Amino acid sequence: MKVEIEKLDHFGRGITHINGKICFIDKALPGEVVKIKIIKDSKKYMVGKIVDYYKLSDDRIDEVCRYSDICGGCSLSHLTINEENKFKCMKVKELLERFGSISSEKVCDVICLDEYGYRNKVTLHGQNSLLGYCENGSNRVFNVDKCLLANEKINGILEILNKMSFNESIDEAVVRCSNDSSEVMVSLKGDISDYSSLRNVVDTLIINDEVLLGDESIVSNIGNKKFYVSDGSFFQVNKNLTKKLYDEVLDVVKCEKPKKILDLYCGTGTIGIYVSDYTDSVIGVDYSKEGINDANKNKELNNCKNIKFICDKVENVIDQFDDIDMVIVDPPRAGLDNKTIDNIKRIAAETVVYVSCDPATLGRDLKYLSDSYDVIEVKPFNMFPRTYHIENFVLLRRKNNG
Ligand SMILES: C[S@@+](CC[C@H](N)C(=O)[O-])C[C@H]1O[C@@H](n2cnc3c(N)ncnc32)[C@H](O)[C@@H]1O
């Protein structure tokens, strides 16, 4: 069947309509005319697969990854990076308008650095002596010995792990690298007895939660701050753009000079520590024991005397805080719960910074906050180039009546 692609959906899939029913087609671009076969036809939608091209978009590029046909990770690797950034900007505008009634004028252009090689962490799955990612839309694992999104150091380790997986039963492999590539941590799960090939190439080796080589964490840097990162804790994956994102928060702190800052969903304490030189005190909250353990070590490492961390769910402790000048939130994709939003309004800090990795829940939360806070600006950061994901920085200021 010959169809013309109308636009991209928010997952980067091409959209067309067949007899009025919406049809999603992977790796198809607006304006392209393609031959498809229907691989799913449900009541509400269809899914098509490209079998031939009649007209190609000028924005299409050759895919450079050898796994691009089976891997679902890089859904936009057939599109120029400029067009990817325009698509992501449009996506943020649409979702914030739809869920948050935020005017698109508030949304700035996308900030993007490296197209490839930006990731400081990958997670691979093991299956039948294969070690890699899951095939698009399935649980079947395909072998990956080089991921273009990961930095060189990680790819060197992937080659070794692939050879190891022929003899050892690896269920999962997490490979992490410090942002300057000087330290590597490998954490494996499975039935593994011979790890000699990793001995001279990793700084930390953890197998089934037991530290077998090196320390329990590696040290990574963001700007002039250093951070311990251990196996279970969250750490931003884009090694260069994270600094730009944190600089954005730092600029607000330098400009508004808040005396007391609350850093909610603080992970390893990174944002709070990054801005701590420019404020009187910071309180960080995260429910991850590993995260807060690292955060407390990071406080010592950076000689921060004015920061304290609480290990608990934000919603369990948020009603204890008063007299805060700035609240920073960086929640997971689910966004903020109602109790947290109500308490952010009650605390009534002059400034709120919302860092979000999901524009839909971000829009919803901005709407709930809108009776007390104005959105000043939204800056999308392309932390995950070639995928459909996008991070946002939002600056909010308390309304006079708030
Ligand atoms: C997107 S990460 C942000 C981490 C940190 N701000 C950074 O930039 O590295 C979200 C964090 O929220 C934490 N988290 C998730 N749900 C939580 C909850 N209900 N209460 C407290 N922390 C939570 C996770 O442990 C994770 O560290």
Short mmCIF file of C-alpha atoms and ligand atoms in Angstrom, two decimals:
data_model
loop_
_atom_site.label_atom_id
_atom_site.label_comp_id
_atom_site.label_asym_id
_atom_site.label_seq_id
_atom_site.Cartn_x
_atom_site.Cartn_y
_atom_site.Cartn_z
CA MET A 1 0.00 0.00 0.00
CA LYS A 2 1.34 3.44 -0.97
CA VAL A 3 0.94 6.21 1.65
CA GLU A 4 2.19 9.74 2.30
CA ILE A 5 3.51 10.60 5.77
CA GLU A 6 1.75 13.57 7.35
CA LYS A 7 3.79 14.26 10.50
CA LEU A 8 5.74 12.66 13.35
CA ASP A 9 4.07 11.55 16.59
CA HIS A 10 5.73 12.22 19.94
CA PHE A 11 7.68 8.95 19.73
CA GLY A 12 9.21 9.99 16.40
CA ARG A 13 7.05 7.63 14.32
CA GLY A 14 5.60 8.74 11.00
CA ILE A 15 1.81 9.15 10.95
CA THR A 16 -0.60 8.65 8.07
CA HIS A 17 -4.36 7.94 7.89
CA ILE A 18 -5.82 4.95 6.05
CA ASN A 19 -9.60 5.15 5.56
CA GLY A 20 -9.73 7.59 8.46
CA LYS A 21 -7.79 5.32 10.86
CA ILE A 22 -4.42 6.50 12.19
CA CYS A 23 -1.41 4.42 11.12
CA PHE A 24 2.04 4.62 12.79
CA ILE A 25 5.15 3.83 10.76
CA ASP A 26 8.66 3.60 12.27
CA LYS A 27 11.45 5.53 10.54
CA ALA A 28 9.16 7.38 8.15
CA LEU A 29 9.45 11.17 7.79
CA PRO A 30 6.88 13.89 6.99
CA GLY A 31 6.39 14.36 3.22
CA GLU A 32 7.79 10.95 2.35
CA VAL A 33 5.81 8.61 0.11
CA VAL A 34 6.41 4.99 1.09
CA LYS A 35 5.09 1.51 0.40
CA ILE A 36 4.02 -0.19 3.64
CA LYS A 37 2.68 -3.49 4.80
CA ILE A 38 0.25 -3.44 7.71
CA ILE A 39 1.67 -5.43 10.62
CA LYS A 40 -1.05 -4.56 13.15
CA ASP A 41 -4.66 -3.52 12.62
CA SER A 42 -6.57 -2.87 15.86
CA LYS A 43 -9.89 -1.08 16.40
CA LYS A 44 -8.31 2.30 16.97
CA TYR A 45 -5.01 2.29 15.04
CA MET A 46 -2.76 0.49 12.59
CA VAL A 47 0.98 -0.08 12.50
CA GLY A 48 2.74 -0.18 9.14
CA LYS A 49 6.25 -1.26 8.15
CA ILE A 50 8.10 0.35 5.25
CA VAL A 51 8.87 -2.06 2.44
CA ASP A 52 9.83 0.48 -0.25
CA TYR A 53 10.35 4.20 -0.76
CA TYR A 54 8.84 6.33 -3.57
CA LYS A 55 9.81 9.77 -2.33
CA LEU A 56 12.41 10.52 0.36
CA SER A 57 12.55 13.55 2.65
CA ASP A 58 15.46 16.01 2.27
CA ASP A 59 15.86 15.68 6.05
CA ARG A 60 16.63 11.95 5.85
CA ILE A 61 20.22 10.80 6.47
CA ASP A 62 21.88 7.39 6.20
CA GLU A 63 21.86 5.58 9.52
CA VAL A 64 25.34 4.94 10.81
CA CYS A 65 24.53 2.28 13.41
CA ARG A 66 24.80 -1.35 12.35
CA TYR A 67 21.84 -2.25 14.59
CA SER A 68 19.46 0.45 13.37
CA ASP A 69 17.05 -2.06 11.79
CA ILE A 70 16.43 -4.03 14.97
CA CYS A 71 17.18 -1.66 17.85
CA GLY A 72 14.33 0.46 19.17
CA GLY A 73 16.65 2.87 21.03
CA CYS A 74 17.48 5.43 18.36
CA SER A 75 14.10 6.12 16.79
CA LEU A 76 15.37 9.35 15.15
CA SER A 77 18.77 8.30 13.76
CA HIS A 78 17.44 8.63 10.17
CA LEU A 79 16.76 12.36 10.71
CA THR A 80 19.31 15.21 10.66
CA ILE A 81 20.16 16.43 14.15
CA ASN A 82 18.87 19.94 13.30
CA GLU A 83 15.48 18.55 12.35
CA GLU A 84 15.50 16.31 15.43
CA ASN A 85 15.96 19.39 17.59
CA LYS A 86 13.16 21.24 15.77
CA PHE A 87 10.89 18.19 16.19
CA LYS A 88 11.67 18.04 19.92
CA CYS A 89 11.00 21.76 20.35
CA MET A 90 7.62 21.34 18.63
CA LYS A 91 6.85 18.30 20.78
CA VAL A 92 7.56 20.25 23.99
CA LYS A 93 5.42 23.16 22.76
CA GLU A 94 2.52 20.87 21.85
CA LEU A 95 2.57 18.86 25.09
CA LEU A 96 2.96 21.89 27.36
CA GLU A 97 0.16 23.67 25.54
CA ARG A 98 -2.10 20.59 25.68
CA PHE A 99 -1.48 19.55 29.30
CA GLY A 100 -0.41 22.83 30.86
CA SER A 101 -1.99 25.59 28.71
CA ILE A 102 1.55 27.04 28.47
CA SER A 103 2.02 29.47 25.58
CA SER A 104 4.54 28.17 23.01
CA GLU A 105 6.32 31.55 23.21
CA LYS A 106 7.70 30.49 26.60
CA VAL A 107 9.59 27.57 25.02
CA CYS A 108 13.14 28.35 23.81
CA ASP A 109 15.09 26.52 21.09
CA VAL A 110 16.54 23.12 21.99
CA ILE A 111 20.04 23.11 23.51
CA CYS A 112 22.11 20.21 22.15
CA LEU A 113 25.80 19.26 22.17
CA ASP A 114 27.06 15.83 21.07
CA GLU A 115 24.98 13.83 18.62
CA TYR A 116 26.72 10.53 19.52
CA GLY A 117 29.12 9.24 22.19
CA TYR A 118 27.40 11.22 24.94
CA ARG A 119 26.26 8.43 27.29
CA ASN A 120 28.25 7.63 30.44
CA LYS A 121 26.15 4.55 31.21
CA VAL A 122 24.64 1.60 29.34
CA THR A 123 22.61 -1.39 30.56
CA LEU A 124 22.79 -4.64 28.58
CA HIS A 125 20.70 -7.78 28.95
CA GLY A 126 21.94 -11.36 28.59
CA GLN A 127 20.13 -14.18 26.78
CA ASN A 128 21.51 -17.44 25.34
CA SER A 129 25.15 -16.24 25.38
CA LEU A 130 24.13 -12.98 23.72
CA LEU A 131 24.67 -9.67 25.50
CA GLY A 132 22.91 -6.60 24.18
CA TYR A 133 19.63 -4.69 23.93
CA CYS A 134 16.11 -5.97 23.31
CA GLU A 135 14.84 -5.95 19.74
CA ASN A 136 12.33 -3.19 19.02
CA GLY A 137 8.95 -4.25 20.49
CA SER A 138 10.18 -7.62 21.79
CA ASN A 139 12.04 -9.28 24.68
CA ARG A 140 14.50 -10.97 22.31
CA VAL A 141 18.07 -9.82 22.91
CA PHE A 142 20.44 -9.01 20.05
CA ASN A 143 24.18 -8.80 20.44
CA VAL A 144 25.66 -5.29 20.91
CA ASP A 145 29.42 -4.82 20.91
CA LYS A 146 29.29 -1.13 20.06
CA CYS A 147 26.60 1.42 20.93
CA LEU A 148 27.14 4.74 19.18
CA LEU A 149 25.38 6.62 21.97
CA ALA A 150 27.97 5.45 24.51
CA ASN A 151 31.43 6.91 24.90
CA GLU A 152 34.56 5.14 23.58
CA LYS A 153 35.62 3.81 26.95
CA ILE A 154 32.30 2.04 27.48
CA ASN A 155 32.45 0.56 23.98
CA GLY A 156 35.88 -0.93 24.75
CA ILE A 157 34.32 -2.71 27.75
CA LEU A 158 31.36 -3.93 25.67
CA GLU A 159 33.75 -5.82 23.38
CA ILE A 160 35.30 -7.58 26.37
CA LEU A 161 31.91 -8.38 27.93
CA ASN A 162 30.69 -9.84 24.65
CA LYS A 163 33.61 -12.25 24.52
CA MET A 164 33.03 -13.11 28.19
CA SER A 165 29.35 -13.87 27.60
CA PHE A 166 30.23 -16.95 25.48
CA ASN A 167 31.58 -18.73 28.58
CA GLU A 168 29.89 -16.96 31.48
CA SER A 169 26.16 -16.67 32.07
CA ILE A 170 25.58 -12.89 32.28
CA ASP A 171 21.95 -11.85 32.91
CA GLU A 172 22.59 -8.11 33.08
CA ALA A 173 25.58 -5.81 32.65
CA VAL A 174 25.65 -2.14 33.68
CA VAL A 175 28.71 -0.24 32.45
CA ARG A 176 29.34 3.24 33.84
CA CYS A 177 32.12 5.66 33.15
CA SER A 178 33.16 8.89 34.86
CA ASN A 179 32.45 12.00 32.77
CA ASP A 180 36.13 12.49 31.97
CA SER A 181 36.42 8.75 31.07
CA SER A 182 39.11 8.18 33.68
CA GLU A 183 37.16 5.61 35.75
CA VAL A 184 34.95 2.68 34.78
CA MET A 185 32.51 0.64 36.84
CA VAL A 186 31.05 -2.66 35.66
CA SER A 187 28.20 -4.28 37.57
CA LEU A 188 27.16 -7.77 36.48
CA LYS A 189 24.33 -10.09 37.48
CA GLY A 190 24.43 -13.78 36.66
CA ASP A 191 26.47 -16.94 37.12
CA ILE A 192 29.99 -15.61 36.58
CA SER A 193 33.19 -17.25 37.78
CA ASP A 194 35.94 -16.04 35.44
CA TYR A 195 36.22 -12.24 35.26
CA SER A 196 39.97 -12.10 34.60
CA SER A 197 39.56 -10.21 31.30
CA LEU A 198 38.04 -7.27 33.23
CA ARG A 199 40.73 -7.18 35.91
CA ASN A 200 43.03 -4.60 34.29
CA VAL A 201 40.41 -2.48 32.53
CA VAL A 202 37.87 -1.59 35.20
CA ASP A 203 38.24 0.47 38.36
CA THR A 204 35.25 -1.10 40.08
CA LEU A 205 33.77 -4.54 39.43
CA ILE A 206 30.60 -5.60 41.19
CA ILE A 207 29.11 -9.05 40.65
CA ASN A 208 25.70 -9.85 42.14
CA ASP A 209 25.96 -6.77 44.38
CA GLU A 210 29.39 -7.78 45.79
CA VAL A 211 32.31 -5.43 45.16
CA LEU A 212 35.11 -7.68 43.81
CA LEU A 213 37.53 -5.07 42.44
CA GLY A 214 38.13 -1.47 43.47
CA ASP A 215 35.89 0.77 45.58
CA GLU A 216 32.10 0.70 45.72
CA SER A 217 31.90 3.91 43.63
CA ILE A 218 33.68 5.79 40.90
CA VAL A 219 34.24 9.55 40.92
CA SER A 220 32.75 11.68 38.15
CA ASN A 221 32.94 15.40 37.64
CA ILE A 222 30.47 18.09 36.60
CA GLY A 223 32.19 21.46 36.17
CA ASN A 224 34.46 22.02 39.16
CA LYS A 225 32.55 19.62 41.45
CA LYS A 226 33.29 15.92 41.93
CA PHE A 227 30.74 13.25 42.68
CA TYR A 228 30.88 9.67 43.90
CA VAL A 229 28.55 7.50 41.86
CA SER A 230 27.75 4.01 43.09
CA ASP A 231 25.97 1.13 41.45
CA GLY A 232 22.36 1.80 42.47
CA SER A 233 22.29 5.59 42.38
CA PHE A 234 20.96 7.91 39.70
CA PHE A 235 23.46 10.05 37.80
CA GLN A 236 22.67 12.13 34.68
CA VAL A 237 23.80 10.14 31.63
CA ASN A 238 24.78 12.92 29.21
CA LYS A 239 28.36 13.66 30.17
CA ASN A 240 28.68 17.14 28.63
CA LEU A 241 25.16 18.57 28.52
CA THR A 242 24.52 17.93 32.23
CA LYS A 243 26.95 20.75 33.03
CA LYS A 244 24.97 23.14 30.82
CA LEU A 245 21.71 22.11 32.49
CA TYR A 246 23.17 22.60 35.97
CA ASP A 247 24.69 25.95 34.87
CA GLU A 248 21.17 27.05 34.02
CA VAL A 249 20.08 26.35 37.61
CA LEU A 250 23.27 28.00 38.90
CA ASP A 251 22.55 31.16 36.87
CA VAL A 252 19.15 31.45 38.55
CA VAL A 253 20.73 31.02 41.98
CA LYS A 254 23.45 33.60 41.23
CA CYS A 255 20.86 36.06 39.95
CA GLU A 256 18.14 35.60 42.61
CA LYS A 257 20.45 34.93 45.57
CA PRO A 258 18.07 32.62 47.51
CA LYS A 259 19.22 32.05 51.10
CA LYS A 260 17.54 28.66 51.61
CA ILE A 261 17.17 26.10 48.84
CA LEU A 262 15.20 22.85 48.85
CA ASP A 263 16.53 20.30 46.31
CA LEU A 264 13.78 17.67 45.91
CA TYR A 265 14.56 14.32 44.18
CA CYS A 266 18.23 15.20 44.67
CA GLY A 267 19.78 11.81 43.66
CA THR A 268 23.47 11.93 44.64
CA GLY A 269 23.07 15.57 45.70
CA THR A 270 24.49 16.92 42.45
CA ILE A 271 22.35 20.02 41.80
CA GLY A 272 22.33 21.14 45.44
CA ILE A 273 26.11 20.76 45.73
CA TYR A 274 26.63 22.45 42.35
CA VAL A 275 24.83 25.62 43.55
CA SER A 276 25.84 25.47 47.24
CA ASP A 277 28.64 28.09 46.98
CA TYR A 278 26.07 30.75 46.15
CA THR A 279 23.52 30.26 48.94
CA ASP A 280 23.37 29.98 52.74
CA SER A 281 21.89 26.50 52.99
CA VAL A 282 20.54 23.60 50.94
CA ILE A 283 18.38 20.63 51.98
CA GLY A 284 18.30 17.67 49.58
CA VAL A 285 15.68 14.89 49.65
CA ASP A 286 15.73 11.53 47.86
CA TYR A 287 14.32 8.12 48.78
CA SER A 288 17.24 6.13 47.38
CA LYS A 289 19.58 4.89 50.15
CA GLU A 290 22.42 4.53 47.62
CA GLY A 291 21.75 8.05 46.31
CA ILE A 292 21.76 9.68 49.78
CA ASN A 293 24.78 7.62 50.81
CA ASP A 294 26.64 9.04 47.78
CA ALA A 295 25.19 12.51 48.47
CA ASN A 296 26.65 12.52 52.00
CA LYS A 297 30.03 11.42 50.65
CA ASN A 298 29.79 14.06 47.90
CA LYS A 299 29.17 16.75 50.51
CA GLU A 300 32.50 15.82 52.16
CA LEU A 301 34.31 15.45 48.83
CA ASN A 302 33.34 18.99 47.84
CA ASN A 303 33.81 20.38 51.33
CA CYS A 304 30.21 21.62 51.51
CA LYS A 305 29.33 22.74 54.99
CA ASN A 306 25.91 24.20 54.24
CA ILE A 307 24.02 21.21 52.86
CA LYS A 308 22.12 18.38 54.51
CA PHE A 309 20.37 15.39 53.00
CA ILE A 310 17.24 13.52 54.02
CA CYS A 311 16.63 9.95 52.88
CA ASP A 312 12.85 9.64 52.50
CA LYS A 313 10.05 9.97 50.01
CA VAL A 314 9.47 13.63 49.17
CA GLU A 315 5.74 13.21 49.89
CA ASN A 316 6.55 11.94 53.43
CA VAL A 317 8.58 15.00 54.46
CA ILE A 318 7.44 17.89 52.27
CA ASP A 319 5.01 19.22 54.90
CA GLN A 320 7.95 19.85 57.32
CA PHE A 321 9.48 22.66 55.25
CA ASP A 322 8.85 26.38 55.68
CA ASP A 323 10.74 29.54 54.98
CA ILE A 324 12.39 28.37 51.72
CA ASP A 325 13.46 30.87 49.03
CA MET A 326 13.88 28.47 46.14
CA VAL A 327 12.58 24.95 45.46
CA ILE A 328 14.28 22.76 42.85
CA VAL A 329 12.41 19.63 41.71
CA ASP A 330 13.80 16.94 39.40
CA PRO A 331 11.29 14.07 39.70
CA PRO A 332 11.18 10.82 37.70
CA ARG A 333 8.94 10.58 34.60
CA ALA A 334 5.75 10.30 36.71
CA GLY A 335 6.22 13.90 37.85
CA LEU A 336 4.93 15.34 41.14
CA ASP A 337 2.14 13.90 43.32
CA ASN A 338 -0.72 16.10 44.58
CA LYS A 339 0.58 16.34 48.14
CA THR A 340 3.96 17.59 46.92
CA ILE A 341 2.34 20.16 44.63
CA ASP A 342 0.04 21.42 47.42
CA ASN A 343 3.03 21.77 49.73
CA ILE A 344 5.15 23.57 47.14
CA LYS A 345 2.31 26.10 46.96
CA ARG A 346 2.10 26.27 50.78
CA ILE A 347 5.87 26.82 51.11
CA ALA A 348 5.46 29.65 48.58
CA ALA A 349 9.15 30.05 47.71
CA GLU A 350 9.82 33.03 45.45
CA THR A 351 11.34 30.76 42.76
CA VAL A 352 10.75 27.20 41.65
CA VAL A 353 13.00 25.39 39.15
CA TYR A 354 11.41 22.30 37.62
CA VAL A 355 13.77 19.89 35.78
CA SER A 356 11.75 17.25 33.94
CA CYS A 357 12.34 14.32 31.62
CA ASP A 358 8.68 14.02 30.59
CA PRO A 359 6.99 17.02 28.96
CA ALA A 360 3.47 15.53 29.41
CA THR A 361 3.64 15.16 33.21
CA LEU A 362 5.55 18.45 33.33
CA GLY A 363 2.64 20.17 31.53
CA ARG A 364 0.13 18.61 33.94
CA ASP A 365 2.13 19.75 37.00
CA LEU A 366 2.64 23.28 35.65
CA LYS A 367 -1.14 23.52 35.26
CA TYR A 368 -1.64 22.50 38.93
CA LEU A 369 0.95 25.10 39.97
CA SER A 370 -0.46 27.82 37.73
CA ASP A 371 -2.72 29.46 40.34
CA SER A 372 0.39 30.27 42.41
CA TYR A 373 3.27 30.32 39.89
CA ASP A 374 3.96 31.92 36.49
CA VAL A 375 6.12 30.06 34.00
CA ILE A 376 8.93 32.45 33.05
CA GLU A 377 10.73 30.24 30.52
CA VAL A 378 11.12 26.65 29.35
CA LYS A 379 14.49 25.48 28.00
CA PRO A 380 14.54 22.06 26.33
CA PHE A 381 17.86 20.21 26.67
CA ASN A 382 18.50 17.40 24.19
CA MET A 383 20.06 15.08 26.78
CA PHE A 384 19.21 12.01 24.69
CA PRO A 385 20.01 12.76 21.00
CA ARG A 386 18.80 10.24 18.39
CA THR A 387 16.06 8.98 20.77
CA TYR A 388 12.64 10.64 21.15
CA HIS A 389 13.34 11.72 24.75
CA ILE A 390 13.81 15.35 25.82
CA GLU A 391 14.67 17.01 29.15
CA ASN A 392 13.31 20.42 30.16
CA PHE A 393 14.39 23.18 32.51
CA VAL A 394 11.52 25.41 33.67
CA LEU A 395 11.83 28.60 35.68
CA LEU A 396 8.74 29.57 37.70
CA ARG A 397 8.14 32.67 39.75
CA ARG A 398 5.54 33.08 42.52
CA LYS A 399 2.52 35.17 41.60
CA ASN A 400 1.91 38.24 43.71
CA ASN A 401 -1.39 36.80 44.95
CA GLY A 402 0.22 33.33 45.51
C1 LIG B 1 15.61 12.27 37.58
S1 LIG B 1 16.43 11.73 39.04
C2 LIG B 1 17.13 13.27 39.54
C3 LIG B 1 18.40 13.18 40.34
C4 LIG B 1 19.22 14.44 40.52
N1 LIG B 1 18.45 15.65 40.66
C5 LIG B 1 20.26 14.58 39.42
O1 LIG B 1 20.24 15.56 38.65
O2 LIG B 1 21.14 13.71 39.32
C6 LIG B 1 15.08 11.44 40.06
C7 LIG B 1 15.42 11.01 41.48
O3 LIG B 1 14.19 10.92 42.19
C8 LIG B 1 14.30 9.89 43.18
N2 LIG B 1 12.91 9.58 43.54
C9 LIG B 1 11.94 9.01 42.79
N3 LIG B 1 10.76 9.02 43.43
C10 LIG B 1 10.98 9.63 44.64
C11 LIG B 1 10.15 9.96 45.75
N4 LIG B 1 8.85 9.68 45.77
N5 LIG B 1 10.71 10.61 46.79
C12 LIG B 1 12.03 10.89 46.80
N6 LIG B 1 12.88 10.60 45.77
C13 LIG B 1 12.35 9.98 44.70
C14 LIG B 1 15.13 8.82 42.50
O4 LIG B 1 15.81 8.04 43.47
C15 LIG B 1 16.11 9.67 41.65
O5 LIG B 1 17.31 9.89 42.34
#
